[in-house]
Coordinates of C-alpha atoms in Angstrom, one line a residue:
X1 CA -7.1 5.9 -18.5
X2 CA -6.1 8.5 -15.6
X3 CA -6.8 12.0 -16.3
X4 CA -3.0 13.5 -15.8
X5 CA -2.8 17.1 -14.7
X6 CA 0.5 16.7 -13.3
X7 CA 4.1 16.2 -14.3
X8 CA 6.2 16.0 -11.3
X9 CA 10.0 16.2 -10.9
X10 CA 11.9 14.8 -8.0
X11 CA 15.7 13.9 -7.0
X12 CA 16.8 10.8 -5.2
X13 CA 18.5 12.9 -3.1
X14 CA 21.9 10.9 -3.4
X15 CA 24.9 12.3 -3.9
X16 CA 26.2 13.9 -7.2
X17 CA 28.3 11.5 -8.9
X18 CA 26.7 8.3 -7.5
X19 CA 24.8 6.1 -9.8
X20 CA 21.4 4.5 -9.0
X21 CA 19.1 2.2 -10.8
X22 CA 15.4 1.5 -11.1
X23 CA 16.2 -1.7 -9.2
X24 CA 17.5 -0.3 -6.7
X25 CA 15.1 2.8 -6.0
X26 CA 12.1 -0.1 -6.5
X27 CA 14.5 -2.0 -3.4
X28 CA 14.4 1.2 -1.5
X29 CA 10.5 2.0 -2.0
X30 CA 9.4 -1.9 -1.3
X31 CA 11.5 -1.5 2.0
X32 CA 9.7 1.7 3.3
X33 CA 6.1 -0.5 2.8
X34 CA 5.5 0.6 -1.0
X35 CA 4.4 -2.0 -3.4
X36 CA 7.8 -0.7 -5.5
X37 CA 9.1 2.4 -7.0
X38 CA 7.1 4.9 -6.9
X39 CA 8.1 7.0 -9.8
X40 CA 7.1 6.5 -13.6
X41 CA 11.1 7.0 -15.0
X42 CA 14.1 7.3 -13.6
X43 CA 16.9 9.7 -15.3
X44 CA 20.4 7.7 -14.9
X45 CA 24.0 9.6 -14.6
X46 CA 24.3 8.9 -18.6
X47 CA 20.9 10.2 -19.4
X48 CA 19.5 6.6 -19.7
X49 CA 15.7 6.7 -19.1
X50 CA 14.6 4.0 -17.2
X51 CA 10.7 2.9 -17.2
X52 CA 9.5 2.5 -13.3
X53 CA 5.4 2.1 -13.2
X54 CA 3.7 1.8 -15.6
X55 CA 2.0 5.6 -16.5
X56 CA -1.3 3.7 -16.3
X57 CA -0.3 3.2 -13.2
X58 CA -0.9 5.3 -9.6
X59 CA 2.6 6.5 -8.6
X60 CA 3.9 6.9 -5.1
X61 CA 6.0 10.2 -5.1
X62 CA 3.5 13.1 -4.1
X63 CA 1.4 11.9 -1.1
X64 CA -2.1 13.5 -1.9
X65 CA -1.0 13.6 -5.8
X66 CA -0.5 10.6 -7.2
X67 CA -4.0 9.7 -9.0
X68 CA -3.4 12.5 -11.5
X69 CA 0.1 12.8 -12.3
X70 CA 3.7 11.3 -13.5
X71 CA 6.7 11.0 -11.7
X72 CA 10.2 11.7 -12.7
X73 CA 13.2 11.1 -10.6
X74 CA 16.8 12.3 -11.7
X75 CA 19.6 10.3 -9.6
X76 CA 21.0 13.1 -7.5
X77 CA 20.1 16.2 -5.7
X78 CA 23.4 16.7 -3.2
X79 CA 26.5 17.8 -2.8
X80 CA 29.4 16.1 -1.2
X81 CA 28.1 17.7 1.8
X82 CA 24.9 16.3 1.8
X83 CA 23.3 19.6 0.6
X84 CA 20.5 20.1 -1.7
X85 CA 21.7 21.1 -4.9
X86 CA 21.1 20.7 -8.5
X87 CA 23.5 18.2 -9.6
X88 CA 21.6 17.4 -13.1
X89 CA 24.3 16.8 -15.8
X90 CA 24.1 18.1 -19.4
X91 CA 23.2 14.1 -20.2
X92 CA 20.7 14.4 -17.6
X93 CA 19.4 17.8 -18.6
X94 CA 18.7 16.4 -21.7
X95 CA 17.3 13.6 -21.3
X96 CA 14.8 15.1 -19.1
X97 CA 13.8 17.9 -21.4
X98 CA 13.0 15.2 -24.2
X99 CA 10.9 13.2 -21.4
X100 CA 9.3 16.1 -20.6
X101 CA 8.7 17.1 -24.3
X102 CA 6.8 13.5 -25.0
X103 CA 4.8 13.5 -21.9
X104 CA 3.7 17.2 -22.9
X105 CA 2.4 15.9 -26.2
X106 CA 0.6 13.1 -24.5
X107 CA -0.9 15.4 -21.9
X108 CA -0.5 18.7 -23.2
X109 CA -3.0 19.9 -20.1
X110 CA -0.7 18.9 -17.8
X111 CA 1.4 20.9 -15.4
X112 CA 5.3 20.6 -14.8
X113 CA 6.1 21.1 -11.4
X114 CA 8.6 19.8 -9.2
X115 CA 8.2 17.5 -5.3
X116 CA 8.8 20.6 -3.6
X117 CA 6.0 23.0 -5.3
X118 CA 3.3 21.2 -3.7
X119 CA 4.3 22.2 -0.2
X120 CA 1.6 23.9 1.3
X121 CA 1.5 28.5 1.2
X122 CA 1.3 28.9 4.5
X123 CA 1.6 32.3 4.6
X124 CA -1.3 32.6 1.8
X125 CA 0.7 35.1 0.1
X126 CA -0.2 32.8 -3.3
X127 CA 3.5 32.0 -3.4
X128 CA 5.2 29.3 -2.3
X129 CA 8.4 30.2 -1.1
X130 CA 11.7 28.5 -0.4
X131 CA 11.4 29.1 3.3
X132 CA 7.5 26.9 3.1
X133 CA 9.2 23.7 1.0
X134 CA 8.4 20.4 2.9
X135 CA 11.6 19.6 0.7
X136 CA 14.0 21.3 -1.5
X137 CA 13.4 18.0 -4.3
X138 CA 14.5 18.3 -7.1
X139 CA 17.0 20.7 -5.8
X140 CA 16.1 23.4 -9.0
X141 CA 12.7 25.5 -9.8
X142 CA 11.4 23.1 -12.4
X143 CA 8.3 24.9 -13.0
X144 CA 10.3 27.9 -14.1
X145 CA 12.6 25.7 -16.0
X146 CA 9.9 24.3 -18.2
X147 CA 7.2 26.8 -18.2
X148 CA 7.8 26.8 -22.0
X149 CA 6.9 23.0 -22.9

């Protein structure tokens, strides 16, 4: 059994409003040289939770990461423009929080964070601030979101 100390939050930085599978992230991750999807679950438009790999499974979403933690991935993450943005639905929203609530219980030790928290603090400040994200995924501050699960 991994030890998880890490539940991690990422977009598929798609456009809002644009539906996307397991299937067809797992098509999208085999093509970039990945064994498959990456991610544990995938949160559909509808709030559907799809099962990716397996949690006793090593992910692929947090290069550096991955031994010790669970992946989530909501389908979204830009605007019509192509900009980051939260585009979570309530469905989504919820669905998500209820994830988040049974992983917690199974690995109440672990830490919610999102992709974009485990950019590096360049300036050593202790803080890692929007202008030191690698990435803006998943688009929201999930560790302030869900600091109280």
């Amino acid at each position: 059994m991994r030890k998880i100390t890490h539940i991690v939050i990422h977009c598929t930085a798609t456009v809002s409003g644009r539906e996307f599978s397991t299937k067809d992230i797992d098509l999208w991750h085999k093509k970039r040289g990945w064994k498959g999807i990456g991610y544990h679950y995938v949160i559909k438009l509808d709030g559907t939770i799809e099962q990716g790999r397996p949690e006793y499974k090593i992910g692929a979403h947090v290069k550096g990461h991955n031994r010790n933690s669970i992946g989530i991935v909501y389908v979204g993450g830009l605007n019509k423009r192509l900009s980051p943005k939260d585009t979570r639905n309530r469905k989504q929203k919820r669905a998500l929080k209820s994830l988040l609530l049974n992983l917690k219980e199974k690995y109440p030790q672990a830490e919610i964070l999102g992709h974009r928290d485990f950019s590096r603090d360049i300036n050593k400040n202790g803080i890692i601030e929007p202008f030191e994200f690698i990435k803006a995924c998943p688009c929201f501050d999930a560790q302030k979101e869900y600091c109280d699960l």
